[in-house]
Each structure stands twice: as structure tokens, then as C-alpha cells.
mmCIF file of C-alpha atoms in Angstrom:
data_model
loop_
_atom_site.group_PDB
_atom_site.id
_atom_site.type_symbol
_atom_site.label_atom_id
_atom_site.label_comp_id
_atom_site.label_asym_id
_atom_site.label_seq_id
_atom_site.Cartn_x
_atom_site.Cartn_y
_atom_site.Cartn_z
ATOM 1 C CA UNK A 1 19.517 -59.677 -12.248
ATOM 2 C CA UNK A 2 18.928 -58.395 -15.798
ATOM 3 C CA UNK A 3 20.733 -55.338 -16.381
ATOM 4 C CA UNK A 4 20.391 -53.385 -19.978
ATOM 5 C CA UNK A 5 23.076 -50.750 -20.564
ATOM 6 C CA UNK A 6 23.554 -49.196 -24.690
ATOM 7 C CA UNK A 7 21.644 -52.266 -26.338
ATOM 8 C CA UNK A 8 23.792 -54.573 -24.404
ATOM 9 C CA UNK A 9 22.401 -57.198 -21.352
ATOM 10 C CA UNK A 10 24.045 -59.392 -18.863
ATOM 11 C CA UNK A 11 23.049 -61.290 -15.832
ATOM 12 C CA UNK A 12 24.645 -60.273 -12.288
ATOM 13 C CA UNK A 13 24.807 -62.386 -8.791
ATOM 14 C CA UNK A 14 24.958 -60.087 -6.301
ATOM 15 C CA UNK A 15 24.876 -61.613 -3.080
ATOM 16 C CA UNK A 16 24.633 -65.040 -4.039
ATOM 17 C CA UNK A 17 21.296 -64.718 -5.253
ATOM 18 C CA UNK A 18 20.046 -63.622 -8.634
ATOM 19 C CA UNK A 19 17.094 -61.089 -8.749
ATOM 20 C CA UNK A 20 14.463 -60.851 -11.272
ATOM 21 C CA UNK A 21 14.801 -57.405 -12.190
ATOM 22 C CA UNK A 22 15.324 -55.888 -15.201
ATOM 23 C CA UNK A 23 17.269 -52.300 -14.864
ATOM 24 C CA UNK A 24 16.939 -49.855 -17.216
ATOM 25 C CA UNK A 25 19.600 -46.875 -17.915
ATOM 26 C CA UNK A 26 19.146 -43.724 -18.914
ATOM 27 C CA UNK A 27 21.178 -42.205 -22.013
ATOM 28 C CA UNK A 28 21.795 -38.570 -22.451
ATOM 29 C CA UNK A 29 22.435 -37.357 -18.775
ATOM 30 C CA UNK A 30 25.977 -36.231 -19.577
ATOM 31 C CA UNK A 31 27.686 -38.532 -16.717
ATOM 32 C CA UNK A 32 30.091 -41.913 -17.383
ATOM 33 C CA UNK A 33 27.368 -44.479 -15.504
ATOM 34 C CA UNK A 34 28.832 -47.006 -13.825
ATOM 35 C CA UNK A 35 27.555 -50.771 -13.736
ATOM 36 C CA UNK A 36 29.642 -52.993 -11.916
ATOM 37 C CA UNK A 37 28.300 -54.513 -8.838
ATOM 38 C CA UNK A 38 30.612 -54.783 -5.397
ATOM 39 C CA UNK A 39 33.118 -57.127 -5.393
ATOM 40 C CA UNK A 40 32.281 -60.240 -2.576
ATOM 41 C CA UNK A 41 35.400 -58.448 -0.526
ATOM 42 C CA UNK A 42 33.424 -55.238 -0.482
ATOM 43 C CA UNK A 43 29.632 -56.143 0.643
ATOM 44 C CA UNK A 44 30.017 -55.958 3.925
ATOM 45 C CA UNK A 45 30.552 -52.210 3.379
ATOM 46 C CA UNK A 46 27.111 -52.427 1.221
ATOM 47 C CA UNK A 47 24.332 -51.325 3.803
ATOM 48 C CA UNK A 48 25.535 -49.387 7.074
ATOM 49 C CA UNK A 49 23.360 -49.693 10.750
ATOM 50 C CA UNK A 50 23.468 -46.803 13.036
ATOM 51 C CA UNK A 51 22.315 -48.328 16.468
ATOM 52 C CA UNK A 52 20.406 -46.403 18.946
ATOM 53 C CA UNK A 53 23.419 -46.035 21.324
ATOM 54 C CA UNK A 54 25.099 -44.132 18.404
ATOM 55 C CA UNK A 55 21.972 -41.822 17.453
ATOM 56 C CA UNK A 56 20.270 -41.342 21.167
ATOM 57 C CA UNK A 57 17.935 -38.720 20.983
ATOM 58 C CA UNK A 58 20.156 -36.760 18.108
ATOM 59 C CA UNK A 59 18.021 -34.855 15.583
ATOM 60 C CA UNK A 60 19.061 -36.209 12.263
ATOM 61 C CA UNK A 61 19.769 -33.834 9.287
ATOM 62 C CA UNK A 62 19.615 -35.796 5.987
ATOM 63 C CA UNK A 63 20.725 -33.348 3.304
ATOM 64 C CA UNK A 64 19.370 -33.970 -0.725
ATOM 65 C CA UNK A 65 22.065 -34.033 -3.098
ATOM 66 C CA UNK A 66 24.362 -31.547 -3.134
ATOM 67 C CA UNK A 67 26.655 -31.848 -5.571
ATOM 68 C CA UNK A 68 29.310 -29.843 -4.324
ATOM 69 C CA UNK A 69 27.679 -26.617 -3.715
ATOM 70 C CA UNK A 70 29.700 -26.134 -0.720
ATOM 71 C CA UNK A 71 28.324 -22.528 0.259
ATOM 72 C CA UNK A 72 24.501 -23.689 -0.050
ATOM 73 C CA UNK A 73 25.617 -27.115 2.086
ATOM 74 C CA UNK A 74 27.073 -24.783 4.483
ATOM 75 C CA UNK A 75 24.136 -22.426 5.014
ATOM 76 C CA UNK A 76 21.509 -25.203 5.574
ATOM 77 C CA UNK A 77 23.152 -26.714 7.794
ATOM 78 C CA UNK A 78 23.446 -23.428 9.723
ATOM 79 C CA UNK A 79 19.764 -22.972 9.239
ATOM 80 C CA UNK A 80 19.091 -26.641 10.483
ATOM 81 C CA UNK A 81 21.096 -25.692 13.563
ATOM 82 C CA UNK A 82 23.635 -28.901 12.589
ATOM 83 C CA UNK A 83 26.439 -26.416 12.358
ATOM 84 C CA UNK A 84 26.778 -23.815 14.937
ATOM 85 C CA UNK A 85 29.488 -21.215 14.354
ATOM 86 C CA UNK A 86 31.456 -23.352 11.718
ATOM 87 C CA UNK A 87 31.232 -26.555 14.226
ATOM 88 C CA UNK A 88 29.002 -29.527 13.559
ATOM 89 C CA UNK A 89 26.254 -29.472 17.038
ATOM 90 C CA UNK A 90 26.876 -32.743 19.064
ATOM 91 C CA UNK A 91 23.014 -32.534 19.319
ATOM 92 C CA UNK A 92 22.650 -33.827 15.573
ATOM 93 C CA UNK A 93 23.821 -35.820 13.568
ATOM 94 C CA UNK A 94 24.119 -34.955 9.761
ATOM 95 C CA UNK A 95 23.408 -37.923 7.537
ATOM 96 C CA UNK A 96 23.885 -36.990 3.007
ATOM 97 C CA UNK A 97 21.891 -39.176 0.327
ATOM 98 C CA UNK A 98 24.347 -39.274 -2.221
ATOM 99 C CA UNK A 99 25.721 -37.129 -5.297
ATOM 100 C CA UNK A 100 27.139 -34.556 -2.782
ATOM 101 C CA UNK A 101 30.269 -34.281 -5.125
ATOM 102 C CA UNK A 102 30.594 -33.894 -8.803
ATOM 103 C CA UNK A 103 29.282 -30.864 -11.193
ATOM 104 C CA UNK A 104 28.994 -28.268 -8.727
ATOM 105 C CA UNK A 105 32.166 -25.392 -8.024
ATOM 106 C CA UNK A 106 33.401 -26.804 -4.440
ATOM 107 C CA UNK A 107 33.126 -30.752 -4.622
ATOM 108 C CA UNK A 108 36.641 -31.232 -3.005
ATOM 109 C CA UNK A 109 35.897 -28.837 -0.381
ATOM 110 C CA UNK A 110 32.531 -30.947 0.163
ATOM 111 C CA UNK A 111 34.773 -33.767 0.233
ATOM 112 C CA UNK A 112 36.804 -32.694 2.727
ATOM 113 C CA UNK A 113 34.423 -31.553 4.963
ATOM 114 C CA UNK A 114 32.687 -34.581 4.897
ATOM 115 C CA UNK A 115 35.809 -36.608 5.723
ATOM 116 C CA UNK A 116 36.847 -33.759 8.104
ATOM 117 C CA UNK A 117 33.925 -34.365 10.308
ATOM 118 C CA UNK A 118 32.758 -37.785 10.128
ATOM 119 C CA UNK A 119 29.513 -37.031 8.377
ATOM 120 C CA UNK A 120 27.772 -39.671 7.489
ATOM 121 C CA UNK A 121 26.632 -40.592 3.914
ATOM 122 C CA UNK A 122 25.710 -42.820 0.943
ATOM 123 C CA UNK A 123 27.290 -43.198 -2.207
ATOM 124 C CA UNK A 124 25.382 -41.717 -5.193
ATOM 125 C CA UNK A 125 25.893 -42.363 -8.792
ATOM 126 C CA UNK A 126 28.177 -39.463 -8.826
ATOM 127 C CA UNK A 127 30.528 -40.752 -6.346
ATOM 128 C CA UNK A 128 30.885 -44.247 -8.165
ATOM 129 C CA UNK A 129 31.532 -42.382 -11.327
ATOM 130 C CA UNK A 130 34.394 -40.317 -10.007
ATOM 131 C CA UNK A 131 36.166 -43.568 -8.156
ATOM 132 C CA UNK A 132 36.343 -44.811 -11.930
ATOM 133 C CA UNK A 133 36.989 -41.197 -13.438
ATOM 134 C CA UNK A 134 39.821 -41.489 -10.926
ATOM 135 C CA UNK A 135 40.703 -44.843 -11.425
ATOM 136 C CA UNK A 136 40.948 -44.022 -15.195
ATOM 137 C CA UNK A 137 42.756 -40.835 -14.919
ATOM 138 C CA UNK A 138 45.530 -42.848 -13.028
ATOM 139 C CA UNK A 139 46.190 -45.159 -15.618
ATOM 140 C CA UNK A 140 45.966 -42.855 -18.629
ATOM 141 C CA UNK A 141 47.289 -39.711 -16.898
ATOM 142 C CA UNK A 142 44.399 -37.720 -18.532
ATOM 143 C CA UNK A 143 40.935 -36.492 -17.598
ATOM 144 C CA UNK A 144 38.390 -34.654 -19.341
ATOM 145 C CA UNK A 145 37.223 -31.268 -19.032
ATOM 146 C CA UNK A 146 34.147 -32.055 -16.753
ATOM 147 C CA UNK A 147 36.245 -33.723 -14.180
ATOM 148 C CA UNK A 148 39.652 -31.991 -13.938
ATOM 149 C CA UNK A 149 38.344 -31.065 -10.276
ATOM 150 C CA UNK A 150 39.679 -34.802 -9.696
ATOM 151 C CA UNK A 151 43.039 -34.132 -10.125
ATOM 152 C CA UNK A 152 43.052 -32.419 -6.456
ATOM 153 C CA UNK A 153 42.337 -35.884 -4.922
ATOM 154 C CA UNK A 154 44.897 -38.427 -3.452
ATOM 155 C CA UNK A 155 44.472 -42.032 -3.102
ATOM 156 C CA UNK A 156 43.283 -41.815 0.381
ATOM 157 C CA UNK A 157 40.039 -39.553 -0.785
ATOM 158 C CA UNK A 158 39.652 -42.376 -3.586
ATOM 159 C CA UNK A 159 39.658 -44.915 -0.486
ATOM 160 C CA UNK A 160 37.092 -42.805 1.223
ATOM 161 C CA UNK A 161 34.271 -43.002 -1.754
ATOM 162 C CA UNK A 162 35.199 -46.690 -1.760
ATOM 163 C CA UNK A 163 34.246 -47.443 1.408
ATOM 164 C CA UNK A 164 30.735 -45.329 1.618
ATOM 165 C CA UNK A 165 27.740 -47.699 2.234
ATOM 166 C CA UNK A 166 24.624 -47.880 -0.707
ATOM 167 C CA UNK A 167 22.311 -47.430 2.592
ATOM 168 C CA UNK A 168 22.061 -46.046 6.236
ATOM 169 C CA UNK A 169 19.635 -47.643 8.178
ATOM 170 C CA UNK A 170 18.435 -46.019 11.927
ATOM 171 C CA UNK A 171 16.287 -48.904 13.124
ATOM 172 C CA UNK A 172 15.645 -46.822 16.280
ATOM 173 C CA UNK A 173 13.847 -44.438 13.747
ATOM 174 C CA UNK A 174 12.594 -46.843 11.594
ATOM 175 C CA UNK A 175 14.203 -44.874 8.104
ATOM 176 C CA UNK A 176 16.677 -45.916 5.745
ATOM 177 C CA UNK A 177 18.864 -43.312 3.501
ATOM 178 C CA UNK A 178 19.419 -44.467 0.036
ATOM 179 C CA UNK A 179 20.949 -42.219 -2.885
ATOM 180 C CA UNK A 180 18.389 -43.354 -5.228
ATOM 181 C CA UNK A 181 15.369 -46.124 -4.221
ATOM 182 C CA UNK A 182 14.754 -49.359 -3.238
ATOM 183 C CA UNK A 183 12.516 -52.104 -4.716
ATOM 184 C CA UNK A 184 9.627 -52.950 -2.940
ATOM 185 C CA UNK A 185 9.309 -56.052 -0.870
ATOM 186 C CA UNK A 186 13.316 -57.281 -1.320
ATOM 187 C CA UNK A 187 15.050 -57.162 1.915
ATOM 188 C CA UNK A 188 18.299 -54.644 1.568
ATOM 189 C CA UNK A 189 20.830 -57.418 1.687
ATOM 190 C CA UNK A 190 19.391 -58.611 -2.257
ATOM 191 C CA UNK A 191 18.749 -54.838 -3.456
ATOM 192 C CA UNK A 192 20.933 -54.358 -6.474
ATOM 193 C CA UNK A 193 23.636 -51.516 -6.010
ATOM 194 C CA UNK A 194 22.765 -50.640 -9.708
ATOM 195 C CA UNK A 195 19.126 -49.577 -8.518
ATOM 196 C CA UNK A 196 20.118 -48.319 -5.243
ATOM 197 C CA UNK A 197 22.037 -44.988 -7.165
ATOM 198 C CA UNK A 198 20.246 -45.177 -10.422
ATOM 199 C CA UNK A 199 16.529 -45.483 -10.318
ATOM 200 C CA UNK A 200 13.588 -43.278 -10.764
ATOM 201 C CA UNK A 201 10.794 -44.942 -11.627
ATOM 202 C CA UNK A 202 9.289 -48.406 -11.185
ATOM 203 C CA UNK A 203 7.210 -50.932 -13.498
ATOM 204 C CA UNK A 204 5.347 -53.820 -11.505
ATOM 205 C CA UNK A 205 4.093 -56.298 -13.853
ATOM 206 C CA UNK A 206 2.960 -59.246 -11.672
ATOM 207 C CA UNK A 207 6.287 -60.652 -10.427
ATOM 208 C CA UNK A 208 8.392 -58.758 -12.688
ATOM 209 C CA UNK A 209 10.131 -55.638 -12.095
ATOM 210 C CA UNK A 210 11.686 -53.207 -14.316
ATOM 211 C CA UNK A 211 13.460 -50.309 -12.686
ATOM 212 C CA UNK A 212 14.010 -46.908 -14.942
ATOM 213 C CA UNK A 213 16.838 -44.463 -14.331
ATOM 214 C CA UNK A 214 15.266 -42.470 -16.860
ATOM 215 C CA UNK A 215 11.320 -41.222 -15.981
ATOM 216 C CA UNK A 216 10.544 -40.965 -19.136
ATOM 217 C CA UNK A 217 10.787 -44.836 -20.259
ATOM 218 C CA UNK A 218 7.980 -45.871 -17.979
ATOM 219 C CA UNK A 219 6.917 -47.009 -15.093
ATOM 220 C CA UNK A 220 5.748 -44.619 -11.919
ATOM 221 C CA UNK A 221 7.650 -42.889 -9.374
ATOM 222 C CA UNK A 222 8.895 -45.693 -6.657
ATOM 223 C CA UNK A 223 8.459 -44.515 -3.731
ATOM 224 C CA UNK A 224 4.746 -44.190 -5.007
ATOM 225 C CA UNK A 225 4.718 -47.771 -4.287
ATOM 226 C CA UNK A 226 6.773 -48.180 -1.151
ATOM 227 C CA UNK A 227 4.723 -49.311 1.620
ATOM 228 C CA UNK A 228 7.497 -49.638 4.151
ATOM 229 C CA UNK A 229 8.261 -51.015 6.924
ATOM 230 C CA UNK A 230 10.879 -48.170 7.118
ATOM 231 C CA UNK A 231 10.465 -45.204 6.070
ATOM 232 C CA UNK A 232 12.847 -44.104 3.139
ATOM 233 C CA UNK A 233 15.207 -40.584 2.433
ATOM 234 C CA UNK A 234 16.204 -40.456 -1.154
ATOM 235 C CA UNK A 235 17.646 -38.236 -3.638
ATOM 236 C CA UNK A 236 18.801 -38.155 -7.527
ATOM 237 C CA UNK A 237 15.266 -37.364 -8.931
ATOM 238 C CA UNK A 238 15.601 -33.643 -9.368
ATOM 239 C CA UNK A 239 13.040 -33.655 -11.717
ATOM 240 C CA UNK A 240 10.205 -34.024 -9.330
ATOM 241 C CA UNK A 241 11.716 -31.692 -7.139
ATOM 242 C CA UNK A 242 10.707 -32.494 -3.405
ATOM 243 C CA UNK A 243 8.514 -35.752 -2.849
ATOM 244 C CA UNK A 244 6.871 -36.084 0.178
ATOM 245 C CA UNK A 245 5.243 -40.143 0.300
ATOM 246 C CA UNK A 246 3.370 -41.563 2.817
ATOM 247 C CA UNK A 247 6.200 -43.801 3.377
ATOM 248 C CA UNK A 248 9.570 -41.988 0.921
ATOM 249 C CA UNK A 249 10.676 -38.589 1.150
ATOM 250 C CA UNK A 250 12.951 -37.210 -2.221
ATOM 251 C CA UNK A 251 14.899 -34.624 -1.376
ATOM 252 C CA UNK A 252 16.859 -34.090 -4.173
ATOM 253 C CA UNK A 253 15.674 -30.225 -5.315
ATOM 254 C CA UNK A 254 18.516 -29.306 -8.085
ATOM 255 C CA UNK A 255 20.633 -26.603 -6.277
ATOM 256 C CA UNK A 256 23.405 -27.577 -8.884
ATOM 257 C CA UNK A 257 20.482 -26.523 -11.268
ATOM 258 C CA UNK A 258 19.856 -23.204 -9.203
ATOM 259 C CA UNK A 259 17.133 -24.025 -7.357
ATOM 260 C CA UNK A 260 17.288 -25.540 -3.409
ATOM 261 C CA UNK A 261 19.375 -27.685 -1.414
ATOM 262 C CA UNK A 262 16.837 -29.322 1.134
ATOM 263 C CA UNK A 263 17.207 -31.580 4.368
ATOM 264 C CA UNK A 264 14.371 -33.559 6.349
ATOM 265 C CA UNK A 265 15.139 -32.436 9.899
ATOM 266 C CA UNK A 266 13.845 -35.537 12.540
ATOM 267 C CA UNK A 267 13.654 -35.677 16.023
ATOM 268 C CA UNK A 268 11.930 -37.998 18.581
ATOM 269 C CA UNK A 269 10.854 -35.353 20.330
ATOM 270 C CA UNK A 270 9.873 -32.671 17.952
ATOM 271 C CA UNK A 271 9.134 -34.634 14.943
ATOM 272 C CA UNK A 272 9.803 -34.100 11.372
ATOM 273 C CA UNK A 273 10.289 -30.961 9.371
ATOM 274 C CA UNK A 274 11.989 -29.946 5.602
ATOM 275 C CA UNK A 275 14.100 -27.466 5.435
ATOM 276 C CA UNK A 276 15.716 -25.438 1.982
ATOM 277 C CA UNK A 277 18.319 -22.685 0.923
ATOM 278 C CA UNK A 278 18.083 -21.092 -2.012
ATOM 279 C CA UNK A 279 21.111 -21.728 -4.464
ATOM 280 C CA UNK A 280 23.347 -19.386 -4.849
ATOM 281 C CA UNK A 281 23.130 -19.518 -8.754
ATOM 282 C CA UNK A 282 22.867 -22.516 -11.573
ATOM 283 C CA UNK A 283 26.001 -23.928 -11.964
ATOM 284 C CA UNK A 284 25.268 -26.509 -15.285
ATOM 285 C CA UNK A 285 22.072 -26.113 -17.158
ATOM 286 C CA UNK A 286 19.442 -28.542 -15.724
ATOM 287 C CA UNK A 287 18.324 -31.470 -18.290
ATOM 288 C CA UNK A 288 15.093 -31.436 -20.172
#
């Protein structure tokens, strides 16, 4: 794989097997982007299966990003029924694509809710940038202003972010969760982490792929060109605000810009549905 980051490229193996893909990164977002890929130790970890003995006939909240707007995350899941009186429902199961910590007001008490309750999720972007903003901070013993919510976290939290899957995959429901999108026609075990929490759009040029973080640079929305087999939940393109594909759902709908914090609510036996809560207020000014 081909990655281009500041002027710079390099070539990556990630799973043995070199893809020809050229990534793209955005400049200008106001986040530290990180680029490594898993170590060999850690790919196991990489995509996550929830069998059908562990989902049964659960409705399945997947919540957009969230970005530690605790009090929003809270009141949708209310409103999807997931929580009832402050207690998850046994009758769902509550599934996050990505970025639910990191420049919103509560991200620890996100954090510890999530860890609290055993909710599943995907690592966004956003988490991989605050395992290094931590990692950093321990060495130098200094963070900057944007991420001085870190210093609240131990080493065990830092463990927890390190262990969160790219994907969640529910074969019994035929859907995959990923924080930010998946190339079309590569099975999950060669997708490259670097896509998988960065992209936005897409450029097919005969064989050749070139994935965008930033919209703007070219290409079309990807899940415009995801056919499936599974259906896929996504996030991180708060730009285009909800996305409903024939076969790709974004959820991502900028509550940390003031706007909504949406799920997808699915059951077997009452189908699909989206859900939203208004944000409480904008808590950073959205990007142009």
C-alpha cells in the first residue's frame, strides 16, 4: 500500500500482502493523524465477529460519532430504548462507529461508560490519535491545550483504546461497523487500518484506487460505490451529514458541531429505523 502523508510516501505490508492503494490525507482538520499500521502482535484484534448466539434476536443500536458529548449519547440512547432508567436494556445491544471521544466536554465520562458497560465499538481516528497523544504525553510529561482532558486517563484506559477492533461484523445480520469505510471488493482481512478511520471519498481508476480523507481532493463518496455483500454502518463524514446507501449508512451528523447525534436502530423483527437528538450546543466550530 501507497500511503501519502505532508509530501512524503512509503509502502506498508499489512497482513502480509501489499495493496494497491494509494491513501490520501487530509491537511487542515486540526487533529495529530496517525499512520502507523498494527503491529503483527496486534491483528488479531483488527476485525471483531459477533456470532448469532451473542446477538439473538437483540435490536442493535449503532450510534454515529459522538465525540464525547456524553449528555446527547445519553439521551439517544434513552430515546432508542437501549438505556432504560440509567441501565443498558438486555434486549439491545449498543454497538459505536468510532470518534466517540475527543473534542467534545465529557470524553472521559464517554470513556468510562463505555468500559463500564461493555459497549461495543470501533476505533475511530480520534481514538488512535489520543493512544499516541497519550503515549507522547508520558514521555514528555506535557500535553497541549486541546488534549489536557487526557491527563484524567490511566494506563489501563490507554489499554482499552488499544485493544478496540477497526470493524464489527454481525454475520447473522449481514452488516459490518467501520469508523470510516471500506474499499470495495477487498475482503476485511487486507483493508488497510489507515482507510478504515480515515476515508471519505473514493477514486476508481480501472484497478487503481485512491482513497481521500479529505472530500474535497476527489473522488466520490464510497459507500456510493459499495455494492455489498454486507451492509455497512459508518461514521467520520460529518460533512454529508446522514447518508442513507442502498448498501452504507453514515451516521456521523456533527453533534460536536451542534447539530445531531444519530443511531440506526435494527431488529429482525421490526426492521430498521434512524434515530437523532438534537445537540445540546456546538462545542468547536465545525470545518469549512
Amino acid at each position: 500500500m501507497l500511503i501519502r502523508s505532508g509530501g512524503r510516501q512509503r509502502r506498508m505490508r499489512i497482513c502480509g500482502a501489499v495493496l494497491g492503494l494509494l491513501v490520501v490525507l487530509g491537511a487542515g482538520r486540526g487533529e495529530d493523524t496517525t499512520t502507523s499500521a498494527p503491529t503483527t502482535a496486534s491483528l488479531s484484534a483488527v476485525h471483531r465477529v459477533l456470532p448469532k448466539d451473542v446477538v439473538g434476536n437483540r435490536t442493535l443500536v449503532i450510534v454515529g460519532d459522538i465525540h464525547g458529548c456524553y449528555d446527547e449519547m445519553m439521551e439517544l440512547l434513552h430515546t432508542t430504548g437501549a438505556m432504560v432508567h440509567g441501565v443498558p436494556s438486555p434486549r439491545h445491544l449498543i454497538v459505536l462507529a468510532g470518534d466517540f471521544i475527543n473534542r467534545g466536554p465529557k470524553s472521559k465520562e464517554v470513556l468510562d461508560f463505555v468500559k463500564a458497560n461493555g459497549i461495543v465499538a470501533v476505533r475511530g481516528n480520534h481514538e488512535e490519535t489520543i493512544i499516541d497523544q497519550y503515549v507522547k504525553w508520558k514521555k514528555t510529561g506535557t500535553l497541549k491545550e486541546k488534549y489536557q482532558w487526557i491527563g484524567q486517563l490511566k494506563n489501563k484506559d490507554l489499554a482499552f483504546l488499544q485493544q478496540l477492533p477497526y470493524t464489527v461484523s454481525v454475520p447473522s445480520r449481514n452488516l459490518v461497523v467501520v469508523h470510516a469505510g471500506l474499499i470495495p471488493g477487498v475482503p476485511l482481512d487486507r483493508q488497510d487500518p489507515l482507510v478504515m478511520t480515515t476515508m471519505r471519498n473514493l477514486l476508481v481508476e480501472g484497478s487503481n484506487h485512491t482513497a481521500f480523507e479529505d472530500s474535497k481532493l476527489g473522488g466520490v463518496a464510497w459507500g456510493k460505490l459499495w455494492k455489498g455483500p454486507q451492509h455497512v454502518y459508518f461514521g467520520h463524514d460529518a460533512r454529508r451529514n446522514l447518508q442513507l446507501r442502498a448498501m452504507a449508512t453514515g451516521l456521523d451528523t456533527g453533534c460536536v458541531y451542534g447539530r445531531n447525534l444519530t443511531a440506526a436502530v435494527t431488529s429482525p423483527l421490526t426492521g430498521s429505523t434512524i434515530v437523532s437528538t438534537p445537540a445540546l450546543e456546538a462545542y468547536v466550530a465545525e470545518e469549512e
